[in-house]
Short mmCIF file of C-alpha atoms and ligand atoms in Angstrom, two decimals:
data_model
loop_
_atom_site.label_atom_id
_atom_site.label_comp_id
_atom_site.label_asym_id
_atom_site.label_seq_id
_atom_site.Cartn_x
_atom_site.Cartn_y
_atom_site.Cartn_z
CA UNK H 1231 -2.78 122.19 93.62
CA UNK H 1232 -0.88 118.96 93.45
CA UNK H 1233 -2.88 117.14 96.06
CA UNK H 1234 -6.03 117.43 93.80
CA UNK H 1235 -4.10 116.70 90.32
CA UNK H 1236 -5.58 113.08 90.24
CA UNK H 1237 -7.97 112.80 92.85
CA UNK H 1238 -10.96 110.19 91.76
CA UNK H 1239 -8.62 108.20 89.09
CA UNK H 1240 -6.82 105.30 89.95
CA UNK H 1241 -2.83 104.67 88.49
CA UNK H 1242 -1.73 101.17 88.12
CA UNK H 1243 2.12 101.08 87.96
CA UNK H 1244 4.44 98.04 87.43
CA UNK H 1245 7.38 98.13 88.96
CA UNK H 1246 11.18 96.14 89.93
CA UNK H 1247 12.23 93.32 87.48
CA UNK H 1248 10.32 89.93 86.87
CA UNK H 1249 11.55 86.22 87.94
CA UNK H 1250 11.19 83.70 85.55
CA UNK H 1251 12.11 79.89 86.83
CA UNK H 1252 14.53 78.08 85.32
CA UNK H 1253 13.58 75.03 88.23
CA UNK H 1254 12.93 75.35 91.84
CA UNK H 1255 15.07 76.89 92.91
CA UNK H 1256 16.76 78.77 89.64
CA UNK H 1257 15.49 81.60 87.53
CA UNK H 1258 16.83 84.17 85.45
CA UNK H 1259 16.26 88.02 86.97
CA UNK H 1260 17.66 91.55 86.56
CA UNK H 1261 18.91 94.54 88.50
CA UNK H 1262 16.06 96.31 88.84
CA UNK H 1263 15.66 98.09 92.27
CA UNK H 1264 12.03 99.36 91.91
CA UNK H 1265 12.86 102.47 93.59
CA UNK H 1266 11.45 104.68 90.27
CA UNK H 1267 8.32 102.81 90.37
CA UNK H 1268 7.39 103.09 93.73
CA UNK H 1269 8.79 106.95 93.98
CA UNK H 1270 5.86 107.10 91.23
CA UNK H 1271 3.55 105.06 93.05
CA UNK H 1272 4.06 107.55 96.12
CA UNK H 1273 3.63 110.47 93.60
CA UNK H 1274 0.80 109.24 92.73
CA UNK H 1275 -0.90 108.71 96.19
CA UNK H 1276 0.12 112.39 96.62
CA UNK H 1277 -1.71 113.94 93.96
CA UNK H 1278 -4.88 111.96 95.49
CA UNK H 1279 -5.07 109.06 93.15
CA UNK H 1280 -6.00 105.47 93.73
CA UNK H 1281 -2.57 103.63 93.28
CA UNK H 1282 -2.25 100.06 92.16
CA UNK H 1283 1.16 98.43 92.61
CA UNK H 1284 1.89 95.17 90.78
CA UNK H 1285 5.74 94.63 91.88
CA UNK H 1286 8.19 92.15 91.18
CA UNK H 1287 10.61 90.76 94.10
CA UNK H 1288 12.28 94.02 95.54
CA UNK H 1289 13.44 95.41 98.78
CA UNK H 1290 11.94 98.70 98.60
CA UNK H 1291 9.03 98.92 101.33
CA UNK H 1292 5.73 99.69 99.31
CA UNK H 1293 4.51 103.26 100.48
CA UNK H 1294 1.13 103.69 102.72
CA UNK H 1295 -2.05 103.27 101.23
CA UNK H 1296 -1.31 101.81 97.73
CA UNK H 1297 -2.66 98.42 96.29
CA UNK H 1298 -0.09 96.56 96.02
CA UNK H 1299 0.28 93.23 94.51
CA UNK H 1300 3.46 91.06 94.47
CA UNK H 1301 4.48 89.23 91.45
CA UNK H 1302 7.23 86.90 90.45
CA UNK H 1303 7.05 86.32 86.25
CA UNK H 1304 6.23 88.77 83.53
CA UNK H 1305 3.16 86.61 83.05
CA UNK H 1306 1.70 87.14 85.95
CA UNK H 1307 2.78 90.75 85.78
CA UNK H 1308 0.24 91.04 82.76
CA UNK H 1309 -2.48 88.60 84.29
CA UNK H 1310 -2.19 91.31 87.48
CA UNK H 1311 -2.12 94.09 85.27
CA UNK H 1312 -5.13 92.92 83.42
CA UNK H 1313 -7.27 92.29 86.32
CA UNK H 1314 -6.99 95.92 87.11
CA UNK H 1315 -7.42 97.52 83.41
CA UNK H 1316 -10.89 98.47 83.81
CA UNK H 1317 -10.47 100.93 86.73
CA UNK H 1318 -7.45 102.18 85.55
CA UNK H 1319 -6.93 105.72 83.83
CA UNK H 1320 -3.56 105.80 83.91
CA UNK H 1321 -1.15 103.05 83.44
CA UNK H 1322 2.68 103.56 83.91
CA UNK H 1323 5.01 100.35 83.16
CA UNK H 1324 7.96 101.16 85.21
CA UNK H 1325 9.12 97.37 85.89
CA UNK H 1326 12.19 95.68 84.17
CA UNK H 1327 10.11 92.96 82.45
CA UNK H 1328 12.34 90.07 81.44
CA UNK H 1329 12.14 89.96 77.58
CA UNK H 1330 12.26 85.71 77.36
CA UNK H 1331 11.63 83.10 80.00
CA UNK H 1332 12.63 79.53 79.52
CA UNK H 1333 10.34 77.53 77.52
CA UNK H 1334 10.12 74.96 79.63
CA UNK H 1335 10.53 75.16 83.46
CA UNK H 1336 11.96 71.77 85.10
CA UNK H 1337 9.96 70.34 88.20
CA UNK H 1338 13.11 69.27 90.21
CA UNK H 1339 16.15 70.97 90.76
CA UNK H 1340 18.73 70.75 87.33
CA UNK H 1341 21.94 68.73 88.62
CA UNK H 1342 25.12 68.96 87.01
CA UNK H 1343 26.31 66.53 84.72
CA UNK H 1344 29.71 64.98 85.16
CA UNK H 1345 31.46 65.74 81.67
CA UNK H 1346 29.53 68.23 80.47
CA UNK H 1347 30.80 71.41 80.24
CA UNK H 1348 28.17 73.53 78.52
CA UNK H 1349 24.54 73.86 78.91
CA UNK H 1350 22.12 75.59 76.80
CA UNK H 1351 18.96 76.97 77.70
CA UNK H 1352 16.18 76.93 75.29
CA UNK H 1353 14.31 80.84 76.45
CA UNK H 1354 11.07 82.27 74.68
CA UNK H 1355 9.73 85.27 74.64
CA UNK H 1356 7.43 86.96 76.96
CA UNK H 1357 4.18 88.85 76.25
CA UNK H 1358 5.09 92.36 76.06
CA UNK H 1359 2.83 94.10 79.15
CA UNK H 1360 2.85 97.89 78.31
CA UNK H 1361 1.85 97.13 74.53
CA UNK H 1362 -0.65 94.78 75.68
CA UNK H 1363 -2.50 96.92 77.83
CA UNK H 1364 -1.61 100.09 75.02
CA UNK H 1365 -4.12 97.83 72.52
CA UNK H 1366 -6.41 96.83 74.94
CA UNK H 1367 -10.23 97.73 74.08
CA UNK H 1368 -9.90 99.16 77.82
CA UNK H 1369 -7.43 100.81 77.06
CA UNK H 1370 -6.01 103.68 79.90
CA UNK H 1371 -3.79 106.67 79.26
CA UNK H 1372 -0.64 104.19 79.03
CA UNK H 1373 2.85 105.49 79.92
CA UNK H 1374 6.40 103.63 79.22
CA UNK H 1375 9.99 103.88 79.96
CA UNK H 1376 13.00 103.33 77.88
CA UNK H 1377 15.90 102.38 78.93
CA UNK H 1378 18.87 103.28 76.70
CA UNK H 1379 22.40 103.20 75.93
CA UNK H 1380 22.72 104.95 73.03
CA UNK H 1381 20.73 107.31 70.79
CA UNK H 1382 17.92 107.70 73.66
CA UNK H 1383 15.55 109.61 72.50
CA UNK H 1384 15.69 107.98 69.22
CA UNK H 1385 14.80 104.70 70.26
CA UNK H 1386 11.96 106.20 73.01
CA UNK H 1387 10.30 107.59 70.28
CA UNK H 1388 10.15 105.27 68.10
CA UNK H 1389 9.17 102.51 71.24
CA UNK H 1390 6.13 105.11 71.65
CA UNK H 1391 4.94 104.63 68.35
CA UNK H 1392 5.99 101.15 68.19
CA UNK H 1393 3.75 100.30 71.90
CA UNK H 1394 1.14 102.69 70.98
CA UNK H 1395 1.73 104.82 74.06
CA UNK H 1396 0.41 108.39 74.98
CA UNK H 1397 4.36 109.21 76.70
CA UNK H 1398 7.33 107.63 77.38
CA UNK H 1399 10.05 108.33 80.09
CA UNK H 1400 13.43 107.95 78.62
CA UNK H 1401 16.58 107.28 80.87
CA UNK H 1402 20.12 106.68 79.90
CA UNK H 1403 21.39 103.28 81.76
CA UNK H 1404 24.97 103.49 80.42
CA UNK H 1405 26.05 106.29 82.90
CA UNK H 1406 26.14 104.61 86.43
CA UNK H 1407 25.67 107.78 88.40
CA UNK H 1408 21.52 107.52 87.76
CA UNK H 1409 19.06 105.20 86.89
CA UNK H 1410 19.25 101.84 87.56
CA UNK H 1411 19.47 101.01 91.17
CA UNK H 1412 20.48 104.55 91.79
CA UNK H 1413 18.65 106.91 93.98
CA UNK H 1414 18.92 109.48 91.20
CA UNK H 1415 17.73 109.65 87.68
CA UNK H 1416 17.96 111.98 84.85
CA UNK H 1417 14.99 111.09 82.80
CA UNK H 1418 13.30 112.90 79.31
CA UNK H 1419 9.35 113.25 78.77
CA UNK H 1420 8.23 112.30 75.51
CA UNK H 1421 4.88 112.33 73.38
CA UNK H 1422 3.31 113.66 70.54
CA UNK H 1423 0.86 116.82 70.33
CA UNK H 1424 -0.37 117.55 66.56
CA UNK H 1425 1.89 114.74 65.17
CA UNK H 1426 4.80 116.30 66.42
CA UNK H 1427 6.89 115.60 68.93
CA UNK H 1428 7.20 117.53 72.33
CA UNK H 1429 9.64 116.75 75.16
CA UNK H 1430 10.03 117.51 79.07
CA UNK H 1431 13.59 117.04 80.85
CA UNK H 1432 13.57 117.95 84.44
CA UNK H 1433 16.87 118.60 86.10
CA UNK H 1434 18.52 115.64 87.47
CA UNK H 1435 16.92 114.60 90.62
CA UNK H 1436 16.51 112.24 93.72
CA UNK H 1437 13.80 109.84 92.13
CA UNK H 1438 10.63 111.14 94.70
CA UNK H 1439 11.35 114.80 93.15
CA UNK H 1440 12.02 113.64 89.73
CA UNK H 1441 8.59 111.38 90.43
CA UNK H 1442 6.56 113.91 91.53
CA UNK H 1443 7.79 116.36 88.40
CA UNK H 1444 6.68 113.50 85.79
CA UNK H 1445 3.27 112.68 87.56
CA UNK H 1446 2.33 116.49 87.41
CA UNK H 1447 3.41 116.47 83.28
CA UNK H 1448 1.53 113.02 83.16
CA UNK H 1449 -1.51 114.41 84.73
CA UNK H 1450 -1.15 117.32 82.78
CA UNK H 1451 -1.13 115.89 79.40
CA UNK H 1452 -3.86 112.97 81.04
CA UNK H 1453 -6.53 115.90 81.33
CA UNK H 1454 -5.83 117.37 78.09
O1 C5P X 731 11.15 97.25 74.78
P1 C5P X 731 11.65 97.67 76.13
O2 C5P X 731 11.77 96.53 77.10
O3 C5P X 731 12.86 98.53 76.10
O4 C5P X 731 10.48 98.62 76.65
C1 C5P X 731 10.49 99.16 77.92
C2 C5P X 731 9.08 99.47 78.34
O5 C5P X 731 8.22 98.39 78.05
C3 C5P X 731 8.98 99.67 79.83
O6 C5P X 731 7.89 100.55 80.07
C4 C5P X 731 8.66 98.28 80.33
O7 C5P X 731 8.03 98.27 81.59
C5 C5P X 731 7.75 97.78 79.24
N1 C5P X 731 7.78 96.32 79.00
C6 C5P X 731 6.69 95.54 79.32
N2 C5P X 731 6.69 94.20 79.06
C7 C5P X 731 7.76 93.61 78.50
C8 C5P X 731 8.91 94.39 78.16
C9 C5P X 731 8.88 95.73 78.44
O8 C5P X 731 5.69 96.10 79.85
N3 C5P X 731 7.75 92.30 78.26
#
């Protein structure tokens, strides 16, 4: 009975990509459409969980019923996400979290300077959300994704050890037919069971179907 699978837990999800200001009216931003984040969000709400939202800037419309909270940076992605760690059980970072900011963001808009031809940016890093909230005392059952090129499940797995997560959603971004800001995605389930480890891949999918499919393994492996 799907509608029952999480009834009485509450799922925080991040989801689209993070802004970070370069000045004003500038800042530095990726492709991200938020659609798999939200498709999980809605999954969520269907298998009778509270669903909290933290999204970056995205067009998708948020679905009925979920908490959501609108971000811009990857730092107050994490301050949102933090807020909210107590309540949550389950914890899915879906959002395209900007790996480095700039260091220093300038108060009025950057003009161009006759003559010079290049500009550098000085960028730093940003806090790493999904690991953060994976060594949190509070700790929920914490879920990733891993967007690849090459070697995919490789590189999940070790990025579930590395985050200290329970799964990890692996997706292949270097064929254009899914992921990305695709309605489709072709995703694989990963996580360990007696040190060794298991996998899930549903057929390719619209992202609601292929949503629904990972929230019931999720759920699954949540109540285990
Ligand atoms: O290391 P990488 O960015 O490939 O890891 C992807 C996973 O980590 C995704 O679940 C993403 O939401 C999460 N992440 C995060 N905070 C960051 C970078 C990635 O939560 N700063």
């Amino acid at each position: 009975d799907f509608r029952g699978l999480l009834a009485g837990k509450t799922v925080t999800i991040t989801a689209g990509p993070t802004r970070e200001a370069v000045d004003p009216v500038r800042y530095i931003s990726n492709h991200s459409s938020g659609k798999m984040g939200f498709a999980l969000a809605q999954a969520s709400l269907n298998a009778g969980a509270k669903v909290n939202l933290i999204a970056g800037p995205v067009q998708v419309m948020a679905p009925e019923g979920v908490n959501l909270t609108s971000v811009q940076s990857a730092q107050q992605m994490l301050d949102a996400s933090l807020s909210v760690i107590g309540e949550t059980d389950i914890f899915i970072a879906a959002a395209a979290v900007a790996d480095y900011r700039p260091s220093d963001v300038a108060d009025q808009k950057m003009k161009k300077q006759p003559g010079q031809d290049n500009l550098v940016l000085h960028l730093v890093q940003n806090p790493d959300i999904v690991a953060t909230v994976a060594r949190h005392v509070q700790r929920p059952f914490t879920v990733g994704f891993a967007a690849e090129t090459q070697d995919v499940e490789a590189y999940a797995a070790d990025k579930l050890v590395r985050k200290n997560l329970d799964m990890i959603i692996a997706n292949d971004v270097s064929r254009t037919d899914i992921g990305f800001n695709s309605d489709q995605n072709a995703v694989t389930l990963l996580w360990q069971e007696k040190s060794t480890l298991q996998s899930h891949s549903p057929e390719q999918a619209a992202k609601q179907d292929l949503a629904q499919d990972l929230i019931l393994c999720i759920a699954h492996r949540f109540h285990q």
